[in-house]
Every structure is written in C-alpha cells, then in structure tokens.
C-alpha cells in the first residue's frame, strides 16, 4: 500500500545493509592500528601520537554517525511497515458487510 507513495523498501534495506558493512570495516580498521615505534625525535613522536589520537577520535565519531544513519533507515523501514498496515486496515474489503444493508 505505502509503496504507492514512491517508497522503495528494498533500496532502503540495501542502504542500511551497506552502512552496516561500512561500520564493520571502520571498526575493524580501528582495531588494526598498532602502537607507533619511537622515531628518535621527540617532536615527531608527539606529532604522530597527536595525529593517531585525532584519527581515532574522528573514526569513533564516524562509526557513531554511520550507526545513527543505519538506525534511521531501520526506523524508516519499520515506519513504512506500520503505515502500510494502518492504511491497509482502513480500506474496505470486498466481503459483504455484517449488518444492515441499504437496499
């Protein structure tokens, strides 16, 4: 029913699935980060550590944003199902009514 309004459930489900994969890849790449070896220069070591800390913070924010987008898409699918069910229950059926007839 609600698909008549231009909603492509399969496309939304696929987008949510792809975002879930992106999130998994981001989380996996974050776990692969190894401890930096000393370079022999305190300034370079501090700069590399600052960069690593900022990159990890950014990655954490990105994972959270992807998770939020996935949750919203899941909500769209659930809302679509609820709307479709609600609209479907409002439509008359071809079954004869059980009551007075207007003849």
JSON list of N, CA and C in Angstrom, two decimals, residues 25-73:
[
{"chain": "A", "resi": 25, "resn": "UNK", "atom": "N", "xyz": [33.69, -2.38, 8.77]},
{"chain": "A", "resi": 25, "resn": "UNK", "atom": "CA", "xyz": [35.02, -2.13, 8.23]},
{"chain": "A", "resi": 25, "resn": "UNK", "atom": "C", "xyz": [35.74, -1.03, 9.00]},
{"chain": "A", "resi": 26, "resn": "UNK", "atom": "N", "xyz": [35.02, 0.02, 9.37]},
{"chain": "A", "resi": 26, "resn": "UNK", "atom": "CA", "xyz": [35.62, 1.09, 10.17]},
{"chain": "A", "resi": 26, "resn": "UNK", "atom": "C", "xyz": [36.08, 0.57, 11.53]},
{"chain": "A", "resi": 27, "resn": "UNK", "atom": "N", "xyz": [35.23, -0.21, 12.16]},
{"chain": "A", "resi": 27, "resn": "UNK", "atom": "CA", "xyz": [35.59, -0.76, 13.46]},
{"chain": "A", "resi": 27, "resn": "UNK", "atom": "C", "xyz": [36.78, -1.71, 13.34]},
{"chain": "A", "resi": 28, "resn": "UNK", "atom": "N", "xyz": [36.80, -2.49, 12.29]},
{"chain": "A", "resi": 28, "resn": "UNK", "atom": "CA", "xyz": [37.89, -3.44, 12.07]},
{"chain": "A", "resi": 28, "resn": "UNK", "atom": "C", "xyz": [39.21, -2.72, 11.82]},
{"chain": "A", "resi": 29, "resn": "UNK", "atom": "N", "xyz": [39.17, -1.67, 11.01]},
{"chain": "A", "resi": 29, "resn": "UNK", "atom": "CA", "xyz": [40.40, -0.93, 10.72]},
{"chain": "A", "resi": 29, "resn": "UNK", "atom": "C", "xyz": [40.92, -0.22, 11.96]},
{"chain": "A", "resi": 30, "resn": "UNK", "atom": "N", "xyz": [40.03, 0.18, 12.83]},
{"chain": "A", "resi": 30, "resn": "UNK", "atom": "CA", "xyz": [40.45, 0.82, 14.08]},
{"chain": "A", "resi": 30, "resn": "UNK", "atom": "C", "xyz": [41.16, -0.15, 15.00]},
{"chain": "A", "resi": 31, "resn": "UNK", "atom": "N", "xyz": [40.79, -1.41, 14.95]},
{"chain": "A", "resi": 31, "resn": "UNK", "atom": "CA", "xyz": [41.42, -2.41, 15.80]},
{"chain": "A", "resi": 31, "resn": "UNK", "atom": "C", "xyz": [42.77, -2.83, 15.26]},
{"chain": "A", "resi": 32, "resn": "UNK", "atom": "N", "xyz": [43.04, -2.56, 13.99]},
{"chain": "A", "resi": 32, "resn": "UNK", "atom": "CA", "xyz": [44.30, -2.95, 13.37]},
{"chain": "A", "resi": 32, "resn": "UNK", "atom": "C", "xyz": [45.42, -1.95, 13.62]},
{"chain": "A", "resi": 33, "resn": "UNK", "atom": "N", "xyz": [45.11, -0.80, 14.20]},
{"chain": "A", "resi": 33, "resn": "UNK", "atom": "CA", "xyz": [46.12, 0.22, 14.43]},
{"chain": "A", "resi": 33, "resn": "UNK", "atom": "C", "xyz": [47.10, -0.28, 15.48]},
{"chain": "A", "resi": 34, "resn": "UNK", "atom": "N", "xyz": [48.37, -0.32, 15.10]},
{"chain": "A", "resi": 34, "resn": "UNK", "atom": "CA", "xyz": [49.39, -0.80, 16.04]},
{"chain": "A", "resi": 34, "resn": "UNK", "atom": "C", "xyz": [50.05, 0.38, 16.76]},
{"chain": "A", "resi": 35, "resn": "UNK", "atom": "N", "xyz": [50.72, 0.04, 17.79]},
{"chain": "A", "resi": 35, "resn": "UNK", "atom": "CA", "xyz": [51.43, 1.06, 18.58]},
{"chain": "A", "resi": 35, "resn": "UNK", "atom": "C", "xyz": [52.58, 1.61, 17.74]},
{"chain": "A", "resi": 36, "resn": "UNK", "atom": "N", "xyz": [52.76, 2.91, 17.77]},
{"chain": "A", "resi": 36, "resn": "UNK", "atom": "CA", "xyz": [53.81, 3.54, 16.98]},
{"chain": "A", "resi": 36, "resn": "UNK", "atom": "C", "xyz": [55.17, 3.30, 17.61]},
{"chain": "A", "resi": 37, "resn": "UNK", "atom": "N", "xyz": [56.13, 2.98, 16.77]},
{"chain": "A", "resi": 37, "resn": "UNK", "atom": "CA", "xyz": [57.50, 2.79, 17.24]},
{"chain": "A", "resi": 37, "resn": "UNK", "atom": "C", "xyz": [58.17, 4.16, 17.37]},
{"chain": "A", "resi": 38, "resn": "UNK", "atom": "N", "xyz": [59.01, 4.33, 18.35]},
{"chain": "A", "resi": 38, "resn": "UNK", "atom": "CA", "xyz": [59.72, 5.61, 18.50]},
{"chain": "A", "resi": 38, "resn": "UNK", "atom": "C", "xyz": [60.56, 5.92, 17.26]},
{"chain": "A", "resi": 39, "resn": "UNK", "atom": "N", "xyz": [60.56, 7.18, 16.89]},
{"chain": "A", "resi": 39, "resn": "UNK", "atom": "CA", "xyz": [61.31, 7.59, 15.69]},
{"chain": "A", "resi": 39, "resn": "UNK", "atom": "C", "xyz": [62.69, 8.12, 16.04]},
{"chain": "A", "resi": 40, "resn": "UNK", "atom": "N", "xyz": [62.91, 8.42, 17.29]},
{"chain": "A", "resi": 40, "resn": "UNK", "atom": "CA", "xyz": [64.17, 9.02, 17.69]},
{"chain": "A", "resi": 40, "resn": "UNK", "atom": "C", "xyz": [64.06, 10.52, 17.85]},
{"chain": "A", "resi": 41, "resn": "UNK", "atom": "N", "xyz": [62.95, 11.08, 17.44]},
{"chain": "A", "resi": 41, "resn": "UNK", "atom": "CA", "xyz": [62.71, 12.51, 17.58]},
{"chain": "A", "resi": 41, "resn": "UNK", "atom": "C", "xyz": [61.46, 12.70, 18.44]},
{"chain": "A", "resi": 42, "resn": "UNK", "atom": "N", "xyz": [61.64, 13.35, 19.57]},
{"chain": "A", "resi": 42, "resn": "UNK", "atom": "CA", "xyz": [60.50, 13.58, 20.47]},
{"chain": "A", "resi": 42, "resn": "UNK", "atom": "C", "xyz": [59.39, 14.36, 19.78]},
{"chain": "A", "resi": 43, "resn": "UNK", "atom": "N", "xyz": [59.76, 15.38, 19.00]},
{"chain": "A", "resi": 43, "resn": "UNK", "atom": "CA", "xyz": [58.75, 16.19, 18.31]},
{"chain": "A", "resi": 43, "resn": "UNK", "atom": "C", "xyz": [57.94, 15.36, 17.31]},
{"chain": "A", "resi": 44, "resn": "UNK", "atom": "N", "xyz": [58.63, 14.51, 16.56]},
{"chain": "A", "resi": 44, "resn": "UNK", "atom": "CA", "xyz": [57.94, 13.68, 15.58]},
{"chain": "A", "resi": 44, "resn": "UNK", "atom": "C", "xyz": [57.05, 12.67, 16.30]},
{"chain": "A", "resi": 45, "resn": "UNK", "atom": "N", "xyz": [57.58, 12.07, 17.40]},
{"chain": "A", "resi": 45, "resn": "UNK", "atom": "CA", "xyz": [56.78, 11.10, 18.16]},
{"chain": "A", "resi": 45, "resn": "UNK", "atom": "C", "xyz": [55.51, 11.74, 18.71]},
{"chain": "A", "resi": 46, "resn": "UNK", "atom": "N", "xyz": [55.63, 12.95, 19.24]},
{"chain": "A", "resi": 46, "resn": "UNK", "atom": "CA", "xyz": [54.46, 13.66, 19.78]},
{"chain": "A", "resi": 46, "resn": "UNK", "atom": "C", "xyz": [53.48, 13.98, 18.66]},
{"chain": "A", "resi": 47, "resn": "UNK", "atom": "N", "xyz": [53.99, 14.43, 17.52]},
{"chain": "A", "resi": 47, "resn": "UNK", "atom": "CA", "xyz": [53.11, 14.76, 16.39]},
{"chain": "A", "resi": 47, "resn": "UNK", "atom": "C", "xyz": [52.39, 13.51, 15.88]},
{"chain": "A", "resi": 48, "resn": "UNK", "atom": "N", "xyz": [53.09, 12.40, 15.78]},
{"chain": "A", "resi": 48, "resn": "UNK", "atom": "CA", "xyz": [52.47, 11.16, 15.34]},
{"chain": "A", "resi": 48, "resn": "UNK", "atom": "C", "xyz": [51.43, 10.68, 16.35]},
{"chain": "A", "resi": 49, "resn": "UNK", "atom": "N", "xyz": [51.73, 10.82, 17.63]},
{"chain": "A", "resi": 49, "resn": "UNK", "atom": "CA", "xyz": [50.77, 10.41, 18.65]},
{"chain": "A", "resi": 49, "resn": "UNK", "atom": "C", "xyz": [49.52, 11.30, 18.61]},
{"chain": "A", "resi": 50, "resn": "UNK", "atom": "N", "xyz": [49.73, 12.60, 18.43]},
{"chain": "A", "resi": 50, "resn": "UNK", "atom": "CA", "xyz": [48.59, 13.53, 18.32]},
{"chain": "A", "resi": 50, "resn": "UNK", "atom": "C", "xyz": [47.74, 13.19, 17.09]},
{"chain": "A", "resi": 51, "resn": "UNK", "atom": "N", "xyz": [48.40, 12.88, 15.99]},
{"chain": "A", "resi": 51, "resn": "UNK", "atom": "CA", "xyz": [47.67, 12.51, 14.77]},
{"chain": "A", "resi": 51, "resn": "UNK", "atom": "C", "xyz": [46.87, 11.24, 15.00]},
{"chain": "A", "resi": 52, "resn": "UNK", "atom": "N", "xyz": [47.50, 10.24, 15.61]},
{"chain": "A", "resi": 52, "resn": "UNK", "atom": "CA", "xyz": [46.82, 8.97, 15.87]},
{"chain": "A", "resi": 52, "resn": "UNK", "atom": "C", "xyz": [45.62, 9.16, 16.78]},
{"chain": "A", "resi": 53, "resn": "UNK", "atom": "N", "xyz": [45.78, 9.96, 17.82]},
{"chain": "A", "resi": 53, "resn": "UNK", "atom": "CA", "xyz": [44.68, 10.24, 18.75]},
{"chain": "A", "resi": 53, "resn": "UNK", "atom": "C", "xyz": [43.53, 10.94, 18.02]},
{"chain": "A", "resi": 54, "resn": "UNK", "atom": "N", "xyz": [43.86, 11.94, 17.20]},
{"chain": "A", "resi": 54, "resn": "UNK", "atom": "CA", "xyz": [42.82, 12.67, 16.46]},
{"chain": "A", "resi": 54, "resn": "UNK", "atom": "C", "xyz": [42.13, 11.74, 15.46]},
{"chain": "A", "resi": 55, "resn": "UNK", "atom": "N", "xyz": [42.89, 10.90, 14.78]},
{"chain": "A", "resi": 55, "resn": "UNK", "atom": "CA", "xyz": [42.31, 9.97, 13.81]},
{"chain": "A", "resi": 55, "resn": "UNK", "atom": "C", "xyz": [41.38, 8.98, 14.50]},
{"chain": "A", "resi": 56, "resn": "UNK", "atom": "N", "xyz": [41.78, 8.49, 15.66]},
{"chain": "A", "resi": 56, "resn": "UNK", "atom": "CA", "xyz": [40.94, 7.55, 16.41]},
{"chain": "A", "resi": 56, "resn": "UNK", "atom": "C", "xyz": [39.66, 8.23, 16.86]},
{"chain": "A", "resi": 57, "resn": "UNK", "atom": "N", "xyz": [39.77, 9.46, 17.34]},
{"chain": "A", "resi": 57, "resn": "UNK", "atom": "CA", "xyz": [38.59, 10.21, 17.77]},
{"chain": "A", "resi": 57, "resn": "UNK", "atom": "C", "xyz": [37.65, 10.43, 16.58]},
{"chain": "A", "resi": 58, "resn": "UNK", "atom": "N", "xyz": [38.22, 10.79, 15.43]},
{"chain": "A", "resi": 58, "resn": "UNK", "atom": "CA", "xyz": [37.42, 11.02, 14.23]},
{"chain": "A", "resi": 58, "resn": "UNK", "atom": "C", "xyz": [36.75, 9.71, 13.80]},
{"chain": "A", "resi": 59, "resn": "UNK", "atom": "N", "xyz": [37.48, 8.63, 13.85]},
{"chain": "A", "resi": 59, "resn": "UNK", "atom": "CA", "xyz": [36.93, 7.33, 13.46]},
{"chain": "A", "resi": 59, "resn": "UNK", "atom": "C", "xyz": [35.78, 6.94, 14.38]},
{"chain": "A", "resi": 60, "resn": "UNK", "atom": "N", "xyz": [35.92, 7.18, 15.67]},
{"chain": "A", "resi": 60, "resn": "UNK", "atom": "CA", "xyz": [34.85, 6.87, 16.62]},
{"chain": "A", "resi": 60, "resn": "UNK", "atom": "C", "xyz": [33.60, 7.68, 16.30]},
{"chain": "A", "resi": 61, "resn": "UNK", "atom": "N", "xyz": [33.79, 8.95, 15.97]},
{"chain": "A", "resi": 61, "resn": "UNK", "atom": "CA", "xyz": [32.65, 9.80, 15.60]},
{"chain": "A", "resi": 61, "resn": "UNK", "atom": "C", "xyz": [32.01, 9.32, 14.30]},
{"chain": "A", "resi": 62, "resn": "UNK", "atom": "N", "xyz": [32.84, 8.91, 13.36]},
{"chain": "A", "resi": 62, "resn": "UNK", "atom": "CA", "xyz": [32.33, 8.42, 12.08]},
{"chain": "A", "resi": 62, "resn": "UNK", "atom": "C", "xyz": [31.53, 7.13, 12.26]},
{"chain": "A", "resi": 63, "resn": "UNK", "atom": "N", "xyz": [32.03, 6.22, 13.10]},
{"chain": "A", "resi": 63, "resn": "UNK", "atom": "CA", "xyz": [31.31, 4.97, 13.38]},
{"chain": "A", "resi": 63, "resn": "UNK", "atom": "C", "xyz": [29.96, 5.29, 14.00]},
{"chain": "A", "resi": 64, "resn": "UNK", "atom": "N", "xyz": [29.95, 6.24, 14.94]},
{"chain": "A", "resi": 64, "resn": "UNK", "atom": "CA", "xyz": [28.69, 6.62, 15.58]},
{"chain": "A", "resi": 64, "resn": "UNK", "atom": "C", "xyz": [27.72, 7.23, 14.58]},
{"chain": "A", "resi": 65, "resn": "UNK", "atom": "N", "xyz": [28.22, 8.05, 13.66]},
{"chain": "A", "resi": 65, "resn": "UNK", "atom": "CA", "xyz": [27.36, 8.66, 12.64]},
{"chain": "A", "resi": 65, "resn": "UNK", "atom": "C", "xyz": [26.79, 7.61, 11.70]},
{"chain": "A", "resi": 66, "resn": "UNK", "atom": "N", "xyz": [27.61, 6.65, 11.31]},
{"chain": "A", "resi": 66, "resn": "UNK", "atom": "CA", "xyz": [27.13, 5.58, 10.43]},
{"chain": "A", "resi": 66, "resn": "UNK", "atom": "C", "xyz": [26.09, 4.73, 11.16]},
{"chain": "A", "resi": 67, "resn": "UNK", "atom": "N", "xyz": [26.33, 4.44, 12.43]},
{"chain": "A", "resi": 67, "resn": "UNK", "atom": "CA", "xyz": [25.36, 3.67, 13.22]},
{"chain": "A", "resi": 67, "resn": "UNK", "atom": "C", "xyz": [24.04, 4.42, 13.33]},
{"chain": "A", "resi": 68, "resn": "UNK", "atom": "N", "xyz": [24.11, 5.74, 13.54]},
{"chain": "A", "resi": 68, "resn": "UNK", "atom": "CA", "xyz": [22.89, 6.54, 13.64]},
{"chain": "A", "resi": 68, "resn": "UNK", "atom": "C", "xyz": [22.13, 6.55, 12.31]},
{"chain": "A", "resi": 69, "resn": "UNK", "atom": "N", "xyz": [22.85, 6.66, 11.20]},
{"chain": "A", "resi": 69, "resn": "UNK", "atom": "CA", "xyz": [22.19, 6.64, 9.89]},
{"chain": "A", "resi": 69, "resn": "UNK", "atom": "C", "xyz": [21.53, 5.28, 9.64]},
{"chain": "A", "resi": 70, "resn": "UNK", "atom": "N", "xyz": [22.21, 4.21, 10.03]},
{"chain": "A", "resi": 70, "resn": "UNK", "atom": "CA", "xyz": [21.64, 2.87, 9.88]},
{"chain": "A", "resi": 70, "resn": "UNK", "atom": "C", "xyz": [20.37, 2.74, 10.71]},
{"chain": "A", "resi": 71, "resn": "UNK", "atom": "N", "xyz": [20.41, 3.23, 11.94]},
{"chain": "A", "resi": 71, "resn": "UNK", "atom": "CA", "xyz": [19.24, 3.17, 12.82]},
{"chain": "A", "resi": 71, "resn": "UNK", "atom": "C", "xyz": [18.07, 3.96, 12.22]},
{"chain": "A", "resi": 72, "resn": "UNK", "atom": "N", "xyz": [18.37, 5.09, 11.60]},
{"chain": "A", "resi": 72, "resn": "UNK", "atom": "CA", "xyz": [17.30, 5.88, 10.98]},
{"chain": "A", "resi": 72, "resn": "UNK", "atom": "C", "xyz": [16.69, 5.14, 9.80]},
{"chain": "A", "resi": 73, "resn": "UNK", "atom": "N", "xyz": [17.53, 4.51, 9.01]},
{"chain": "A", "resi": 73, "resn": "UNK", "atom": "CA", "xyz": [16.99, 3.74, 7.88]},
{"chain": "A", "resi": 73, "resn": "UNK", "atom": "C", "xyz": [16.16, 2.56, 8.37]}
]
